[in-house]
């Protein structure tokens, strides 16, 4: 691969759990080019996060080697790794990892203070990084006063504080709703277009399709790693790499007409209903026509039917007058002999 920035060579990493040895990665070889946007996809426990930890130097392989920007990261000391990581790597965690007692601006300034970089320009750079992720008006808020999506964007701004060329995002949308997660992915695409090399770990195929290349990891092995076009990606429609995410349906080709003797295509001839055979009698012909006849119209609803005037008059003559209701008992007055007054 040309312009390879990250390279893993036959990397194996295992962890001991009591009497068992669990393999997170098994003989993995992988290359990532400069300026690529790569999504690493796999179920929980497949080794995705271990892969990021090896690239960032947070963890070391049991066997194999890890190279980043020409340096063998797997052979560096902890002190050298800490300095190198502050310059070359920005990490975005699933659970944000913001210090709760610092404001959004102070959280973004922290990497510059730890590396003692940019001096008096730290506050201005932090404010610029927050504006880049759309949080210029939230700079003085504590993490507890921010939504989950806002906290994740602060974490991205913090990862960009020292302007590293590589951004590693470990399930950055895992604790966000779909709409907010989509905005975070769009932000990563913008950063990739600006020249950052991005490695995104996710278990969601829909989010992974925003990347220019998808690497599948299962049971500690890379099971699919298509060649990288080394071009920025697009989130929908026709992408910069010439792939259409949702291509329009292709119309089926028209059937080839079969020419009749008169030179007129059979497909253009009118359809003639089948004629009865000479052996079919008149009764059979009539029966077939009855079968093919359209169904009779439904009867007119009763409320639309009109009666004959005579029938209405007759019904009214025979109708008995309504009975007179009995007089209420409390209105009757009788004398002592029972006669009604």
C-alpha atoms as a PDB file:
ATOM      1  CA  UNK A   1       0.000   0.000   0.000  1.00  0.00           C
ATOM      2  CA  UNK A   2       1.318   3.422  -0.963  1.00  0.00           C
ATOM      3  CA  UNK A   3       1.707   6.117   1.725  1.00  0.00           C
ATOM      4  CA  UNK A   4       1.076   3.631   4.532  1.00  0.00           C
ATOM      5  CA  UNK A   5       0.836   5.512   7.828  1.00  0.00           C
ATOM      6  CA  UNK A   6      -0.201   2.672  10.163  1.00  0.00           C
ATOM      7  CA  UNK A   7       0.914  -0.944   9.792  1.00  0.00           C
ATOM      8  CA  UNK A   8       0.353  -4.012  11.950  1.00  0.00           C
ATOM      9  CA  UNK A   9       2.443  -7.106  11.212  1.00  0.00           C
ATOM     10  CA  UNK A  10       1.222 -10.508  12.478  1.00  0.00           C
ATOM     11  CA  UNK A  11       0.021  -9.016  15.746  1.00  0.00           C
ATOM     12  CA  UNK A  12      -1.294 -11.274  18.520  1.00  0.00           C
ATOM     13  CA  UNK A  13      -2.609 -10.099  21.877  1.00  0.00           C
ATOM     14  CA  UNK A  14      -3.979 -12.397  24.594  1.00  0.00           C
ATOM     15  CA  UNK A  15      -5.141 -11.870  28.172  1.00  0.00           C
ATOM     16  CA  UNK A  16      -5.039 -14.364  31.030  1.00  0.00           C
ATOM     17  CA  UNK A  17      -8.311 -14.816  32.909  1.00  0.00           C
ATOM     18  CA  UNK A  18      -7.730 -17.256  35.771  1.00  0.00           C
ATOM     19  CA  UNK A  19      -6.773 -20.548  34.149  1.00  0.00           C
ATOM     20  CA  UNK A  20      -7.876 -19.421  30.705  1.00  0.00           C
ATOM     21  CA  UNK A  21      -6.051 -17.502  28.001  1.00  0.00           C
ATOM     22  CA  UNK A  22      -8.316 -15.304  25.903  1.00  0.00           C
ATOM     23  CA  UNK A  23      -7.090 -14.080  22.541  1.00  0.00           C
ATOM     24  CA  UNK A  24      -8.190 -10.547  21.668  1.00  0.00           C
ATOM     25  CA  UNK A  25      -6.261 -10.524  18.373  1.00  0.00           C
ATOM     26  CA  UNK A  26      -4.717 -13.425  16.428  1.00  0.00           C
ATOM     27  CA  UNK A  27      -1.974 -12.806  13.868  1.00  0.00           C
ATOM     28  CA  UNK A  28      -3.542  -9.631  12.515  1.00  0.00           C
ATOM     29  CA  UNK A  29      -1.863  -7.800   9.639  1.00  0.00           C
ATOM     30  CA  UNK A  30      -3.351  -4.496   8.535  1.00  0.00           C
ATOM     31  CA  UNK A  31      -2.278  -1.335   6.737  1.00  0.00           C
ATOM     32  CA  UNK A  32      -3.919   2.102   6.829  1.00  0.00           C
ATOM     33  CA  UNK A  33      -2.915   4.872   4.454  1.00  0.00           C
ATOM     34  CA  UNK A  34      -2.306   8.511   5.276  1.00  0.00           C
ATOM     35  CA  UNK A  35      -5.511  10.525   5.000  1.00  0.00           C
ATOM     36  CA  UNK A  36      -7.759   7.465   5.088  1.00  0.00           C
ATOM     37  CA  UNK A  37     -11.056   7.160   6.916  1.00  0.00           C
ATOM     38  CA  UNK A  38     -11.289   3.514   8.046  1.00  0.00           C
ATOM     39  CA  UNK A  39     -14.134   1.957  10.015  1.00  0.00           C
ATOM     40  CA  UNK A  40     -13.379  -1.142  12.092  1.00  0.00           C
ATOM     41  CA  UNK A  41     -16.599  -3.117  12.535  1.00  0.00           C
ATOM     42  CA  UNK A  42     -17.332  -6.153  14.677  1.00  0.00           C
ATOM     43  CA  UNK A  43     -19.426  -7.467  17.565  1.00  0.00           C
ATOM     44  CA  UNK A  44     -18.556  -6.885  21.211  1.00  0.00           C
ATOM     45  CA  UNK A  45     -15.430  -8.795  22.228  1.00  0.00           C
ATOM     46  CA  UNK A  46     -14.142  -9.169  18.674  1.00  0.00           C
ATOM     47  CA  UNK A  47     -10.923  -7.203  19.342  1.00  0.00           C
ATOM     48  CA  UNK A  48     -11.826  -3.777  17.915  1.00  0.00           C
ATOM     49  CA  UNK A  49     -10.803  -1.709  20.943  1.00  0.00           C
ATOM     50  CA  UNK A  50      -7.646  -3.769  21.425  1.00  0.00           C
ATOM     51  CA  UNK A  51      -6.694  -2.857  17.864  1.00  0.00           C
ATOM     52  CA  UNK A  52      -6.977   0.861  18.680  1.00  0.00           C
ATOM     53  CA  UNK A  53      -5.006   0.434  21.916  1.00  0.00           C
ATOM     54  CA  UNK A  54      -2.149  -1.156  19.996  1.00  0.00           C
ATOM     55  CA  UNK A  55      -2.113   1.612  17.394  1.00  0.00           C
ATOM     56  CA  UNK A  56      -2.051   4.325  20.078  1.00  0.00           C
ATOM     57  CA  UNK A  57       0.616   2.552  22.148  1.00  0.00           C
ATOM     58  CA  UNK A  58      -1.697   2.201  25.159  1.00  0.00           C
ATOM     59  CA  UNK A  59      -1.190  -1.567  24.897  1.00  0.00           C
ATOM     60  CA  UNK A  60       1.554  -3.744  23.383  1.00  0.00           C
ATOM     61  CA  UNK A  61       1.257  -6.971  21.403  1.00  0.00           C
ATOM     62  CA  UNK A  62       2.481 -10.335  22.687  1.00  0.00           C
ATOM     63  CA  UNK A  63       3.920 -11.060  19.256  1.00  0.00           C
ATOM     64  CA  UNK A  64       4.197  -9.040  16.078  1.00  0.00           C
ATOM     65  CA  UNK A  65       5.005  -5.389  15.491  1.00  0.00           C
ATOM     66  CA  UNK A  66       3.100  -2.101  15.181  1.00  0.00           C
ATOM     67  CA  UNK A  67       4.414   0.759  13.044  1.00  0.00           C
ATOM     68  CA  UNK A  68       3.000   4.304  12.974  1.00  0.00           C
ATOM     69  CA  UNK A  69       4.478   7.025  10.779  1.00  0.00           C
ATOM     70  CA  UNK A  70       7.763   5.132  10.434  1.00  0.00           C
ATOM     71  CA  UNK A  71       8.202   4.405  14.149  1.00  0.00           C
ATOM     72  CA  UNK A  72       7.893   0.955  15.710  1.00  0.00           C
ATOM     73  CA  UNK A  73       5.443   1.868  18.430  1.00  0.00           C
ATOM     74  CA  UNK A  74       5.460  -1.627  19.924  1.00  0.00           C
ATOM     75  CA  UNK A  75       9.166  -1.252  20.810  1.00  0.00           C
ATOM     76  CA  UNK A  76       9.051   2.217  22.409  1.00  0.00           C
ATOM     77  CA  UNK A  77       9.349   2.927  26.139  1.00  0.00           C
ATOM     78  CA  UNK A  78       6.431   4.300  28.153  1.00  0.00           C
ATOM     79  CA  UNK A  79       7.984   7.763  28.462  1.00  0.00           C
ATOM     80  CA  UNK A  80       8.704   7.938  24.747  1.00  0.00           C
ATOM     81  CA  UNK A  81       5.202   6.710  23.991  1.00  0.00           C
ATOM     82  CA  UNK A  82       3.602   9.389  26.176  1.00  0.00           C
ATOM     83  CA  UNK A  83       5.448  12.165  24.365  1.00  0.00           C
ATOM     84  CA  UNK A  84       4.830  10.628  20.932  1.00  0.00           C
ATOM     85  CA  UNK A  85       1.136  10.057  21.633  1.00  0.00           C
ATOM     86  CA  UNK A  86       0.641  13.705  22.624  1.00  0.00           C
ATOM     87  CA  UNK A  87       2.019  14.800  19.257  1.00  0.00           C
ATOM     88  CA  UNK A  88       0.630  12.216  16.847  1.00  0.00           C
ATOM     89  CA  UNK A  89      -2.555  10.694  18.282  1.00  0.00           C
ATOM     90  CA  UNK A  90      -5.918  12.106  19.294  1.00  0.00           C
ATOM     91  CA  UNK A  91      -8.277   9.666  21.053  1.00  0.00           C
ATOM     92  CA  UNK A  92     -12.068   9.971  21.322  1.00  0.00           C
ATOM     93  CA  UNK A  93     -13.585   7.638  23.927  1.00  0.00           C
ATOM     94  CA  UNK A  94     -17.094   6.197  24.090  1.00  0.00           C
ATOM     95  CA  UNK A  95     -17.694   7.592  27.603  1.00  0.00           C
ATOM     96  CA  UNK A  96     -16.235  11.057  26.830  1.00  0.00           C
ATOM     97  CA  UNK A  97     -13.714  10.985  29.754  1.00  0.00           C
ATOM     98  CA  UNK A  98     -14.130  14.691  30.501  1.00  0.00           C
ATOM     99  CA  UNK A  99     -12.968  15.989  33.885  1.00  0.00           C
ATOM    100  CA  UNK A 100     -16.181  16.959  35.698  1.00  0.00           C
ATOM    101  CA  UNK A 101     -14.701  19.929  37.588  1.00  0.00           C
ATOM    102  CA  UNK A 102     -13.345  21.632  34.433  1.00  0.00           C
ATOM    103  CA  UNK A 103     -15.358  23.660  31.950  1.00  0.00           C
ATOM    104  CA  UNK A 104     -15.562  22.646  28.301  1.00  0.00           C
ATOM    105  CA  UNK A 105     -12.843  25.185  27.451  1.00  0.00           C
ATOM    106  CA  UNK A 106     -10.563  23.953  30.255  1.00  0.00           C
ATOM    107  CA  UNK A 107     -11.015  20.315  29.196  1.00  0.00           C
ATOM    108  CA  UNK A 108      -9.861  21.228  25.690  1.00  0.00           C
ATOM    109  CA  UNK A 109      -6.880  23.189  27.057  1.00  0.00           C
ATOM    110  CA  UNK A 110      -5.716  20.254  29.206  1.00  0.00           C
ATOM    111  CA  UNK A 111      -3.686  18.330  26.522  1.00  0.00           C
ATOM    112  CA  UNK A 112      -1.781  21.506  25.659  1.00  0.00           C
ATOM    113  CA  UNK A 113      -0.969  22.116  29.321  1.00  0.00           C
ATOM    114  CA  UNK A 114       0.212  18.527  29.824  1.00  0.00           C
ATOM    115  CA  UNK A 115       2.566  18.830  26.852  1.00  0.00           C
ATOM    116  CA  UNK A 116       3.442  22.457  27.629  1.00  0.00           C
ATOM    117  CA  UNK A 117       2.617  23.556  24.090  1.00  0.00           C
ATOM    118  CA  UNK A 118       1.273  26.797  22.558  1.00  0.00           C
ATOM    119  CA  UNK A 119       1.937  28.842  25.723  1.00  0.00           C
ATOM    120  CA  UNK A 120      -0.269  31.932  25.880  1.00  0.00           C
ATOM    121  CA  UNK A 121      -2.265  30.794  22.838  1.00  0.00           C
ATOM    122  CA  UNK A 122      -3.853  27.790  24.591  1.00  0.00           C
ATOM    123  CA  UNK A 123      -7.102  29.513  25.476  1.00  0.00           C
ATOM    124  CA  UNK A 124      -7.516  30.925  21.974  1.00  0.00           C
ATOM    125  CA  UNK A 125      -6.768  27.540  20.396  1.00  0.00           C
ATOM    126  CA  UNK A 126      -9.230  25.793  22.714  1.00  0.00           C
ATOM    127  CA  UNK A 127     -11.930  28.337  21.867  1.00  0.00           C
ATOM    128  CA  UNK A 128     -11.202  27.813  18.166  1.00  0.00           C
ATOM    129  CA  UNK A 129     -11.471  24.036  18.562  1.00  0.00           C
ATOM    130  CA  UNK A 130     -14.845  24.382  20.316  1.00  0.00           C
ATOM    131  CA  UNK A 131     -16.089  26.684  17.575  1.00  0.00           C
ATOM    132  CA  UNK A 132     -14.979  24.092  15.019  1.00  0.00           C
ATOM    133  CA  UNK A 133     -17.312  21.511  16.579  1.00  0.00           C
ATOM    134  CA  UNK A 134     -20.151  24.018  16.981  1.00  0.00           C
ATOM    135  CA  UNK A 135     -19.826  24.700  20.732  1.00  0.00           C
ATOM    136  CA  UNK A 136     -18.450  28.221  20.889  1.00  0.00           C
ATOM    137  CA  UNK A 137     -21.360  29.301  23.100  1.00  0.00           C
ATOM    138  CA  UNK A 138     -20.898  26.388  25.561  1.00  0.00           C
ATOM    139  CA  UNK A 139     -17.263  27.028  26.480  1.00  0.00           C
ATOM    140  CA  UNK A 140     -17.951  27.974  30.117  1.00  0.00           C
ATOM    141  CA  UNK A 141     -20.301  25.053  30.857  1.00  0.00           C
ATOM    142  CA  UNK A 142     -19.343  22.063  33.016  1.00  0.00           C
ATOM    143  CA  UNK A 143     -19.776  18.566  31.535  1.00  0.00           C
ATOM    144  CA  UNK A 144     -22.822  18.010  33.759  1.00  0.00           C
ATOM    145  CA  UNK A 145     -24.476  20.990  32.062  1.00  0.00           C
ATOM    146  CA  UNK A 146     -23.976  19.557  28.561  1.00  0.00           C
ATOM    147  CA  UNK A 147     -25.943  16.941  26.654  1.00  0.00           C
ATOM    148  CA  UNK A 148     -24.344  13.654  25.614  1.00  0.00           C
ATOM    149  CA  UNK A 149     -23.803  14.873  22.069  1.00  0.00           C
ATOM    150  CA  UNK A 150     -22.242  18.108  23.301  1.00  0.00           C
ATOM    151  CA  UNK A 151     -19.901  16.226  25.640  1.00  0.00           C
ATOM    152  CA  UNK A 152     -18.771  14.011  22.760  1.00  0.00           C
ATOM    153  CA  UNK A 153     -18.055  17.052  20.614  1.00  0.00           C
ATOM    154  CA  UNK A 154     -16.013  18.546  23.467  1.00  0.00           C
ATOM    155  CA  UNK A 155     -14.067  15.268  23.564  1.00  0.00           C
ATOM    156  CA  UNK A 156     -13.397  15.569  19.820  1.00  0.00           C
ATOM    157  CA  UNK A 157     -12.221  19.168  20.266  1.00  0.00           C
ATOM    158  CA  UNK A 158      -9.912  18.005  23.065  1.00  0.00           C
ATOM    159  CA  UNK A 159      -8.497  15.280  20.795  1.00  0.00           C
ATOM    160  CA  UNK A 160      -7.697  17.965  18.210  1.00  0.00           C
ATOM    161  CA  UNK A 161      -6.070  20.373  20.688  1.00  0.00           C
ATOM    162  CA  UNK A 162      -2.486  19.543  19.700  1.00  0.00           C
ATOM    163  CA  UNK A 163      -3.406  19.121  16.015  1.00  0.00           C
ATOM    164  CA  UNK A 164      -2.458  15.416  15.712  1.00  0.00           C
ATOM    165  CA  UNK A 165      -2.464  13.822  12.233  1.00  0.00           C
ATOM    166  CA  UNK A 166      -4.268  10.668  13.480  1.00  0.00           C
ATOM    167  CA  UNK A 167      -7.660  10.525  15.211  1.00  0.00           C
ATOM    168  CA  UNK A 168      -8.794   7.273  16.864  1.00  0.00           C
ATOM    169  CA  UNK A 169     -12.502   7.111  17.779  1.00  0.00           C
ATOM    170  CA  UNK A 170     -13.624   4.177  19.954  1.00  0.00           C
ATOM    171  CA  UNK A 171     -17.429   3.805  19.676  1.00  0.00           C
ATOM    172  CA  UNK A 172     -17.921   7.594  19.692  1.00  0.00           C
ATOM    173  CA  UNK A 173     -21.669   7.233  19.070  1.00  0.00           C
ATOM    174  CA  UNK A 174     -22.288   4.328  21.458  1.00  0.00           C
ATOM    175  CA  UNK A 175     -24.020   6.480  24.100  1.00  0.00           C
ATOM    176  CA  UNK A 176     -25.821   8.827  21.709  1.00  0.00           C
ATOM    177  CA  UNK A 177     -29.171   8.747  19.981  1.00  0.00           C
ATOM    178  CA  UNK A 178     -29.263   8.158  16.233  1.00  0.00           C
ATOM    179  CA  UNK A 179     -29.582  11.807  15.174  1.00  0.00           C
ATOM    180  CA  UNK A 180     -26.825  13.046  17.488  1.00  0.00           C
ATOM    181  CA  UNK A 181     -24.563  10.147  16.495  1.00  0.00           C
ATOM    182  CA  UNK A 182     -25.050  11.044  12.841  1.00  0.00           C
ATOM    183  CA  UNK A 183     -23.879  14.603  13.517  1.00  0.00           C
ATOM    184  CA  UNK A 184     -20.747  13.273  15.228  1.00  0.00           C
ATOM    185  CA  UNK A 185     -19.977  11.080  12.211  1.00  0.00           C
ATOM    186  CA  UNK A 186     -20.495  14.039   9.878  1.00  0.00           C
ATOM    187  CA  UNK A 187     -17.973  15.971  11.972  1.00  0.00           C
ATOM    188  CA  UNK A 188     -15.477  13.122  11.583  1.00  0.00           C
ATOM    189  CA  UNK A 189     -16.006  13.219   7.814  1.00  0.00           C
ATOM    190  CA  UNK A 190     -15.246  16.950   7.785  1.00  0.00           C
ATOM    191  CA  UNK A 191     -12.042  16.344   9.726  1.00  0.00           C
ATOM    192  CA  UNK A 192     -11.068  13.618   7.265  1.00  0.00           C
ATOM    193  CA  UNK A 193     -11.643  15.999   4.364  1.00  0.00           C
ATOM    194  CA  UNK A 194      -9.325  18.426   6.162  1.00  0.00           C
ATOM    195  CA  UNK A 195      -6.536  15.800   6.003  1.00  0.00           C
ATOM    196  CA  UNK A 196      -6.859  13.822   9.246  1.00  0.00           C
ATOM    197  CA  UNK A 197      -6.365  10.054   9.226  1.00  0.00           C
ATOM    198  CA  UNK A 198      -9.336   8.607  11.103  1.00  0.00           C
ATOM    199  CA  UNK A 199      -9.871   5.109  12.483  1.00  0.00           C
ATOM    200  CA  UNK A 200     -13.439   4.648  13.719  1.00  0.00           C
ATOM    201  CA  UNK A 201     -14.464   1.623  15.801  1.00  0.00           C
ATOM    202  CA  UNK A 202     -18.162   0.800  15.751  1.00  0.00           C
ATOM    203  CA  UNK A 203     -20.560  -2.134  15.746  1.00  0.00           C
ATOM    204  CA  UNK A 204     -23.085  -0.295  13.559  1.00  0.00           C
ATOM    205  CA  UNK A 205     -22.819  -1.017   9.847  1.00  0.00           C
ATOM    206  CA  UNK A 206     -24.873   2.084   8.967  1.00  0.00           C
ATOM    207  CA  UNK A 207     -22.313   4.393  10.611  1.00  0.00           C
ATOM    208  CA  UNK A 208     -19.409   2.443   9.145  1.00  0.00           C
ATOM    209  CA  UNK A 209     -20.640   3.163   5.624  1.00  0.00           C
ATOM    210  CA  UNK A 210     -19.613   6.799   6.127  1.00  0.00           C
ATOM    211  CA  UNK A 211     -15.977   5.648   5.953  1.00  0.00           C
ATOM    212  CA  UNK A 212     -13.999   5.146   2.751  1.00  0.00           C
ATOM    213  CA  UNK A 213     -13.058   1.633   3.834  1.00  0.00           C
ATOM    214  CA  UNK A 214     -14.534  -0.940   6.198  1.00  0.00           C
ATOM    215  CA  UNK A 215     -12.467  -3.555   8.044  1.00  0.00           C
ATOM    216  CA  UNK A 216     -14.392  -6.400   9.675  1.00  0.00           C
ATOM    217  CA  UNK A 217     -13.005  -8.051  12.799  1.00  0.00           C
ATOM    218  CA  UNK A 218     -14.407 -11.272  14.199  1.00  0.00           C
ATOM    219  CA  UNK A 219     -12.966 -13.529  16.906  1.00  0.00           C
ATOM    220  CA  UNK A 220      -9.714 -11.595  16.895  1.00  0.00           C
ATOM    221  CA  UNK A 221      -9.096 -11.866  13.145  1.00  0.00           C
ATOM    222  CA  UNK A 222      -9.477  -9.472  10.255  1.00  0.00           C
ATOM    223  CA  UNK A 223     -11.957 -11.285   8.041  1.00  0.00           C
ATOM    224  CA  UNK A 224     -12.375  -8.587   5.426  1.00  0.00           C
ATOM    225  CA  UNK A 225     -10.162  -5.701   4.439  1.00  0.00           C
ATOM    226  CA  UNK A 226     -10.791  -4.385   0.908  1.00  0.00           C
ATOM    227  CA  UNK A 227      -8.077  -2.273  -0.760  1.00  0.00           C
ATOM    228  CA  UNK A 228      -8.185   1.356   0.270  1.00  0.00           C
ATOM    229  CA  UNK A 229      -8.855   4.018  -2.396  1.00  0.00           C
ATOM    230  CA  UNK A 230      -7.082   6.586  -0.166  1.00  0.00           C
ATOM    231  CA  UNK A 231      -9.760   9.144  -0.899  1.00  0.00           C
ATOM    232  CA  UNK A 232     -12.135  11.011   1.428  1.00  0.00           C
ATOM    233  CA  UNK A 233     -15.579   9.584   1.950  1.00  0.00           C
ATOM    234  CA  UNK A 234     -19.111  10.822   1.610  1.00  0.00           C
ATOM    235  CA  UNK A 235     -22.025  10.048   3.869  1.00  0.00           C
ATOM    236  CA  UNK A 236     -24.711   9.520   1.241  1.00  0.00           C
ATOM    237  CA  UNK A 237     -25.370   9.609  -2.471  1.00  0.00           C
ATOM    238  CA  UNK A 238     -22.421   9.563  -4.828  1.00  0.00           C
ATOM    239  CA  UNK A 239     -19.202   9.664  -2.824  1.00  0.00           C
ATOM    240  CA  UNK A 240     -15.801  11.035  -3.704  1.00  0.00           C
ATOM    241  CA  UNK A 241     -14.585   7.516  -4.321  1.00  0.00           C
ATOM    242  CA  UNK A 242     -17.105   6.938  -7.092  1.00  0.00           C
ATOM    243  CA  UNK A 243     -19.481   4.652  -5.193  1.00  0.00           C
ATOM    244  CA  UNK A 244     -23.173   5.409  -4.995  1.00  0.00           C
ATOM    245  CA  UNK A 245     -24.617   4.410  -1.633  1.00  0.00           C
ATOM    246  CA  UNK A 246     -28.223   4.320  -2.858  1.00  0.00           C
ATOM    247  CA  UNK A 247     -28.160   3.871  -6.649  1.00  0.00           C
ATOM    248  CA  UNK A 248     -31.454   4.446  -8.493  1.00  0.00           C
ATOM    249  CA  UNK A 249     -33.252   1.307  -9.594  1.00  0.00           C
ATOM    250  CA  UNK A 250     -32.405   0.185 -13.106  1.00  0.00           C
ATOM    251  CA  UNK A 251     -35.372  -0.147 -15.457  1.00  0.00           C
ATOM    252  CA  UNK A 252     -35.678  -3.594 -17.039  1.00  0.00           C
ATOM    253  CA  UNK A 253     -34.863  -3.708 -20.785  1.00  0.00           C
ATOM    254  CA  UNK A 254     -37.900  -3.700 -23.085  1.00  0.00           C
ATOM    255  CA  UNK A 255     -38.802  -7.071 -24.579  1.00  0.00           C
ATOM    256  CA  UNK A 256     -37.629  -7.623 -28.123  1.00  0.00           C
ATOM    257  CA  UNK A 257     -40.681  -7.621 -30.404  1.00  0.00           C
ATOM    258  CA  UNK A 258     -41.338 -10.590 -32.627  1.00  0.00           C
ATOM    259  CA  UNK A 259     -42.194  -9.475 -36.149  1.00  0.00           C
ATOM    260  CA  UNK A 260     -45.233 -10.988 -37.825  1.00  0.00           C
ATOM    261  CA  UNK A 261     -45.527 -11.716 -41.533  1.00  0.00           C
ATOM    262  CA  UNK A 262     -47.111  -8.318 -42.155  1.00  0.00           C
ATOM    263  CA  UNK A 263     -44.131  -6.586 -40.548  1.00  0.00           C
ATOM    264  CA  UNK A 264     -46.086  -5.481 -37.447  1.00  0.00           C
ATOM    265  CA  UNK A 265     -44.731  -6.470 -34.044  1.00  0.00           C
ATOM    266  CA  UNK A 266     -46.862  -8.997 -32.255  1.00  0.00           C
ATOM    267  CA  UNK A 267     -46.448  -7.025 -29.048  1.00  0.00           C
ATOM    268  CA  UNK A 268     -48.336  -4.125 -30.678  1.00  0.00           C
ATOM    269  CA  UNK A 269     -51.290  -6.232 -31.897  1.00  0.00           C
ATOM    270  CA  UNK A 270     -54.561  -5.923 -29.937  1.00  0.00           C
ATOM    271  CA  UNK A 271     -55.523  -8.765 -27.691  1.00  0.00           C
ATOM    272  CA  UNK A 272     -58.484 -10.771 -29.090  1.00  0.00           C
ATOM    273  CA  UNK A 273     -60.614 -12.727 -26.637  1.00  0.00           C
ATOM    274  CA  UNK A 274     -60.686 -16.488 -27.219  1.00  0.00           C
ATOM    275  CA  UNK A 275     -63.382 -17.722 -29.627  1.00  0.00           C
ATOM    276  CA  UNK A 276     -65.444 -20.837 -28.961  1.00  0.00           C
ATOM    277  CA  UNK A 277     -64.548 -23.914 -30.881  1.00  0.00           C
ATOM    278  CA  UNK A 278     -66.955 -25.126 -33.631  1.00  0.00           C
ATOM    279  CA  UNK A 279     -67.887 -28.072 -31.456  1.00  0.00           C
ATOM    280  CA  UNK A 280     -69.122 -25.800 -28.694  1.00  0.00           C
ATOM    281  CA  UNK A 281     -72.917 -25.497 -28.670  1.00  0.00           C
ATOM    282  CA  UNK A 282     -75.037 -22.418 -28.214  1.00  0.00           C
ATOM    283  CA  UNK A 283     -75.812 -23.386 -24.637  1.00  0.00           C
ATOM    284  CA  UNK A 284     -72.143 -23.738 -23.790  1.00  0.00           C
ATOM    285  CA  UNK A 285     -71.402 -20.414 -25.454  1.00  0.00           C
ATOM    286  CA  UNK A 286     -74.146 -18.731 -23.446  1.00  0.00           C
ATOM    287  CA  UNK A 287     -72.858 -20.284 -20.240  1.00  0.00           C
ATOM    288  CA  UNK A 288     -69.344 -19.024 -20.893  1.00  0.00           C
ATOM    289  CA  UNK A 289     -70.660 -15.524 -21.517  1.00  0.00           C
ATOM    290  CA  UNK A 290     -72.566 -15.661 -18.264  1.00  0.00           C
ATOM    291  CA  UNK A 291     -69.456 -16.628 -16.412  1.00  0.00           C
ATOM    292  CA  UNK A 292     -67.538 -13.770 -17.968  1.00  0.00           C
ATOM    293  CA  UNK A 293     -70.328 -11.220 -17.392  1.00  0.00           C
ATOM    294  CA  UNK A 294     -69.536  -8.482 -14.844  1.00  0.00           C
ATOM    295  CA  UNK A 295     -71.109  -8.844 -11.402  1.00  0.00           C
ATOM    296  CA  UNK A 296     -74.527  -7.291 -10.895  1.00  0.00           C
ATOM    297  CA  UNK A 297     -74.705  -3.926  -9.185  1.00  0.00           C
ATOM    298  CA  UNK A 298     -75.454  -4.124  -5.454  1.00  0.00           C
ATOM    299  CA  UNK A 299     -79.016  -3.322  -4.388  1.00  0.00           C
ATOM    300  CA  UNK A 300     -79.840   0.276  -3.575  1.00  0.00           C
ATOM    301  CA  UNK A 301     -79.427   1.033   0.155  1.00  0.00           C
ATOM    302  CA  UNK A 302     -82.697   1.019   2.051  1.00  0.00           C
ATOM    303  CA  UNK A 303     -82.392   4.673   2.991  1.00  0.00           C
ATOM    304  CA  UNK A 304     -82.310   5.666  -0.708  1.00  0.00           C
ATOM    305  CA  UNK A 305     -85.409   3.642  -1.737  1.00  0.00           C
ATOM    306  CA  UNK A 306     -88.618   5.575  -2.452  1.00  0.00           C
ATOM    307  CA  UNK A 307     -92.015   4.116  -1.539  1.00  0.00           C
ATOM    308  CA  UNK A 308     -95.209   4.374  -3.579  1.00  0.00           C
ATOM    309  CA  UNK A 309     -97.479   7.219  -2.492  1.00  0.00           C
ATOM    310  CA  UNK A 310    -100.412   4.852  -2.056  1.00  0.00           C
ATOM    311  CA  UNK A 311     -98.386   2.530   0.118  1.00  0.00           C
ATOM    312  CA  UNK A 312     -97.360   5.435   2.304  1.00  0.00           C
ATOM    313  CA  UNK A 313    -100.956   6.614   2.657  1.00  0.00           C
ATOM    314  CA  UNK A 314    -102.199   3.123   3.449  1.00  0.00           C
ATOM    315  CA  UNK A 315     -99.527   2.639   6.074  1.00  0.00           C
ATOM    316  CA  UNK A 316    -100.507   5.913   7.679  1.00  0.00           C
ATOM    317  CA  UNK A 317    -104.227   4.956   7.748  1.00  0.00           C
ATOM    318  CA  UNK A 318    -103.566   1.700   9.564  1.00  0.00           C
ATOM    319  CA  UNK A 319    -101.183   3.251  12.025  1.00  0.00           C
ATOM    320  CA  UNK A 320    -102.717   3.334  15.508  1.00  0.00           C
ATOM    321  CA  UNK A 321    -102.681   6.632  17.410  1.00  0.00           C
ATOM    322  CA  UNK A 322    -100.308   6.752  20.330  1.00  0.00           C
ATOM    323  CA  UNK A 323    -101.825   5.682  23.649  1.00  0.00           C
ATOM    324  CA  UNK A 324    -102.539   8.356  26.238  1.00  0.00           C
ATOM    325  CA  UNK A 325    -100.168   7.919  29.154  1.00  0.00           C
ATOM    326  CA  UNK A 326    -101.851   7.286  32.521  1.00  0.00           C
ATOM    327  CA  UNK A 327    -102.272  10.176  34.874  1.00  0.00           C
ATOM    328  CA  UNK A 328     -99.603  10.267  37.555  1.00  0.00           C
ATOM    329  CA  UNK A 329    -100.788   8.960  40.868  1.00  0.00           C
ATOM    330  CA  UNK A 330     -99.780  12.077  42.685  1.00  0.00           C
ATOM    331  CA  UNK A 331    -102.304  14.190  40.635  1.00  0.00           C
ATOM    332  CA  UNK A 332    -105.376  12.097  41.605  1.00  0.00           C
ATOM    333  CA  UNK A 333    -107.698  13.376  44.341  1.00  0.00           C
ATOM    334  CA  UNK A 334    -110.365  11.146  45.914  1.00  0.00           C
ATOM    335  CA  UNK A 335    -112.909  11.670  48.718  1.00  0.00           C
ATOM    336  CA  UNK A 336    -113.399   9.469  51.717  1.00  0.00           C
ATOM    337  CA  UNK A 337    -115.751   7.133  49.763  1.00  0.00           C
ATOM    338  CA  UNK A 338    -113.162   6.521  47.071  1.00  0.00           C
ATOM    339  CA  UNK A 339    -114.807   8.796  44.508  1.00  0.00           C
ATOM    340  CA  UNK A 340    -112.446  10.761  42.342  1.00  0.00           C
ATOM    341  CA  UNK A 341    -112.665  14.531  42.739  1.00  0.00           C
END
